[in-house]
Amino acid sequence: QEMGPESPDTHLRLALTGRDPDEGSTEIAYEKGALLHSLRLTHGDKLAAAKLLKVGKSTFYRKLKQYGI
């Protein structure tokens, strides 16, 4: 799967790296949605989900804890 500037995976990764979320959605809702979506795509594999979003595992786990996931 290719990751271009408009791909869903790019948007998920950007949500966790502090870049602007899509218009109309709050940053918190966008980040939480990105986390949940990545976990669904990886069937709950947290390390694979972090890799999918191209964030470190520590960042990924911190965000999970932050949002109670």
PDB file of C-alpha atoms in Angstrom:
ATOM      1  CA  GLN A   1       0.000   0.000   0.000  1.00  0.00           C
ATOM      2  CA  GLU A   2       1.441   3.313  -1.095  1.00  0.00           C
ATOM      3  CA  MET A   3       1.490   6.292   1.253  1.00  0.00           C
ATOM      4  CA  GLY A   4       0.968   9.522  -0.657  1.00  0.00           C
ATOM      5  CA  PRO A   5       0.035  12.917   0.748  1.00  0.00           C
ATOM      6  CA  GLU A   6      -3.691  12.135   0.548  1.00  0.00           C
ATOM      7  CA  SER A   7      -3.680   8.505   1.705  1.00  0.00           C
ATOM      8  CA  PRO A   8      -5.642   7.583   4.860  1.00  0.00           C
ATOM      9  CA  ASP A   9      -2.472   6.243   6.474  1.00  0.00           C
ATOM     10  CA  THR A  10      -0.783   9.609   6.019  1.00  0.00           C
ATOM     11  CA  HIS A  11      -3.687  11.305   7.796  1.00  0.00           C
ATOM     12  CA  LEU A  12      -3.493   8.806  10.653  1.00  0.00           C
ATOM     13  CA  ARG A  13       0.244   9.339  11.028  1.00  0.00           C
ATOM     14  CA  LEU A  14      -0.143  13.111  10.962  1.00  0.00           C
ATOM     15  CA  ALA A  15      -2.762  12.892  13.702  1.00  0.00           C
ATOM     16  CA  LEU A  16      -0.201  11.473  16.104  1.00  0.00           C
ATOM     17  CA  THR A  17       2.701  13.681  15.098  1.00  0.00           C
ATOM     18  CA  GLY A  18       1.100  16.990  15.997  1.00  0.00           C
ATOM     19  CA  ARG A  19       0.226  18.199  12.528  1.00  0.00           C
ATOM     20  CA  ASP A  20      -3.116  19.859  11.818  1.00  0.00           C
ATOM     21  CA  PRO A  21      -6.084  17.460  11.756  1.00  0.00           C
ATOM     22  CA  ASP A  22      -8.742  17.733   9.054  1.00  0.00           C
ATOM     23  CA  GLU A  23     -11.020  20.759   9.294  1.00  0.00           C
ATOM     24  CA  GLY A  24     -14.079  20.315  11.488  1.00  0.00           C
ATOM     25  CA  SER A  25     -12.662  17.672  13.793  1.00  0.00           C
ATOM     26  CA  THR A  26     -11.008  18.272  17.121  1.00  0.00           C
ATOM     27  CA  GLU A  27      -7.423  17.206  17.600  1.00  0.00           C
ATOM     28  CA  ILE A  28      -8.375  14.903  20.469  1.00  0.00           C
ATOM     29  CA  ALA A  29     -11.137  13.144  18.529  1.00  0.00           C
ATOM     30  CA  TYR A  30      -8.870  12.835  15.499  1.00  0.00           C
ATOM     31  CA  GLU A  31      -5.988  11.340  17.468  1.00  0.00           C
ATOM     32  CA  LYS A  32      -8.251   8.922  19.308  1.00  0.00           C
ATOM     33  CA  GLY A  33      -9.855   7.890  16.038  1.00  0.00           C
ATOM     34  CA  ALA A  34      -6.429   7.350  14.475  1.00  0.00           C
ATOM     35  CA  LEU A  35      -5.373   5.132  17.358  1.00  0.00           C
ATOM     36  CA  LEU A  36      -8.544   3.055  17.235  1.00  0.00           C
ATOM     37  CA  HIS A  37      -8.454   2.732  13.454  1.00  0.00           C
ATOM     38  CA  SER A  38      -4.825   1.621  13.439  1.00  0.00           C
ATOM     39  CA  LEU A  39      -5.613  -0.989  16.098  1.00  0.00           C
ATOM     40  CA  ARG A  40      -8.534  -2.283  14.023  1.00  0.00           C
ATOM     41  CA  LEU A  41      -6.363  -2.500  10.907  1.00  0.00           C
ATOM     42  CA  THR A  42      -3.714  -4.470  12.801  1.00  0.00           C
ATOM     43  CA  HIS A  43      -6.211  -6.674  14.689  1.00  0.00           C
ATOM     44  CA  GLY A  44      -5.104  -5.227  18.029  1.00  0.00           C
ATOM     45  CA  ASP A  45      -1.349  -5.560  17.444  1.00  0.00           C
ATOM     46  CA  LYS A  46      -0.075  -2.420  19.178  1.00  0.00           C
ATOM     47  CA  LEU A  47       3.463  -2.566  17.813  1.00  0.00           C
ATOM     48  CA  ALA A  48       2.176  -3.019  14.275  1.00  0.00           C
ATOM     49  CA  ALA A  49      -0.295  -0.156  14.804  1.00  0.00           C
ATOM     50  CA  ALA A  50       2.525   2.147  15.940  1.00  0.00           C
ATOM     51  CA  LYS A  51       4.534   1.166  12.857  1.00  0.00           C
ATOM     52  CA  LEU A  52       1.516   1.789  10.643  1.00  0.00           C
ATOM     53  CA  LEU A  53       1.254   5.313  12.039  1.00  0.00           C
ATOM     54  CA  LYS A  54       5.030   5.724  11.855  1.00  0.00           C
ATOM     55  CA  VAL A  55       5.320   6.727  15.511  1.00  0.00           C
ATOM     56  CA  GLY A  56       7.515   5.259  18.201  1.00  0.00           C
ATOM     57  CA  LYS A  57       6.070   2.600  20.452  1.00  0.00           C
ATOM     58  CA  SER A  58       6.505   4.840  23.514  1.00  0.00           C
ATOM     59  CA  THR A  59       4.484   7.604  21.854  1.00  0.00           C
ATOM     60  CA  PHE A  60       1.828   5.118  20.798  1.00  0.00           C
ATOM     61  CA  TYR A  61       1.499   3.608  24.287  1.00  0.00           C
ATOM     62  CA  ARG A  62       1.460   7.070  25.889  1.00  0.00           C
ATOM     63  CA  LYS A  63      -1.396   8.121  23.614  1.00  0.00           C
ATOM     64  CA  LEU A  64      -3.319   4.907  24.384  1.00  0.00           C
ATOM     65  CA  LYS A  65      -3.012   5.646  28.093  1.00  0.00           C
ATOM     66  CA  GLN A  66      -3.865   9.317  27.597  1.00  0.00           C
ATOM     67  CA  TYR A  67      -7.140   8.423  25.861  1.00  0.00           C
ATOM     68  CA  GLY A  68      -7.986   5.426  28.003  1.00  0.00           C
ATOM     69  CA  ILE A  69      -7.723   2.930  25.157  1.00  0.00           C
TER      70      ILE A  69
END
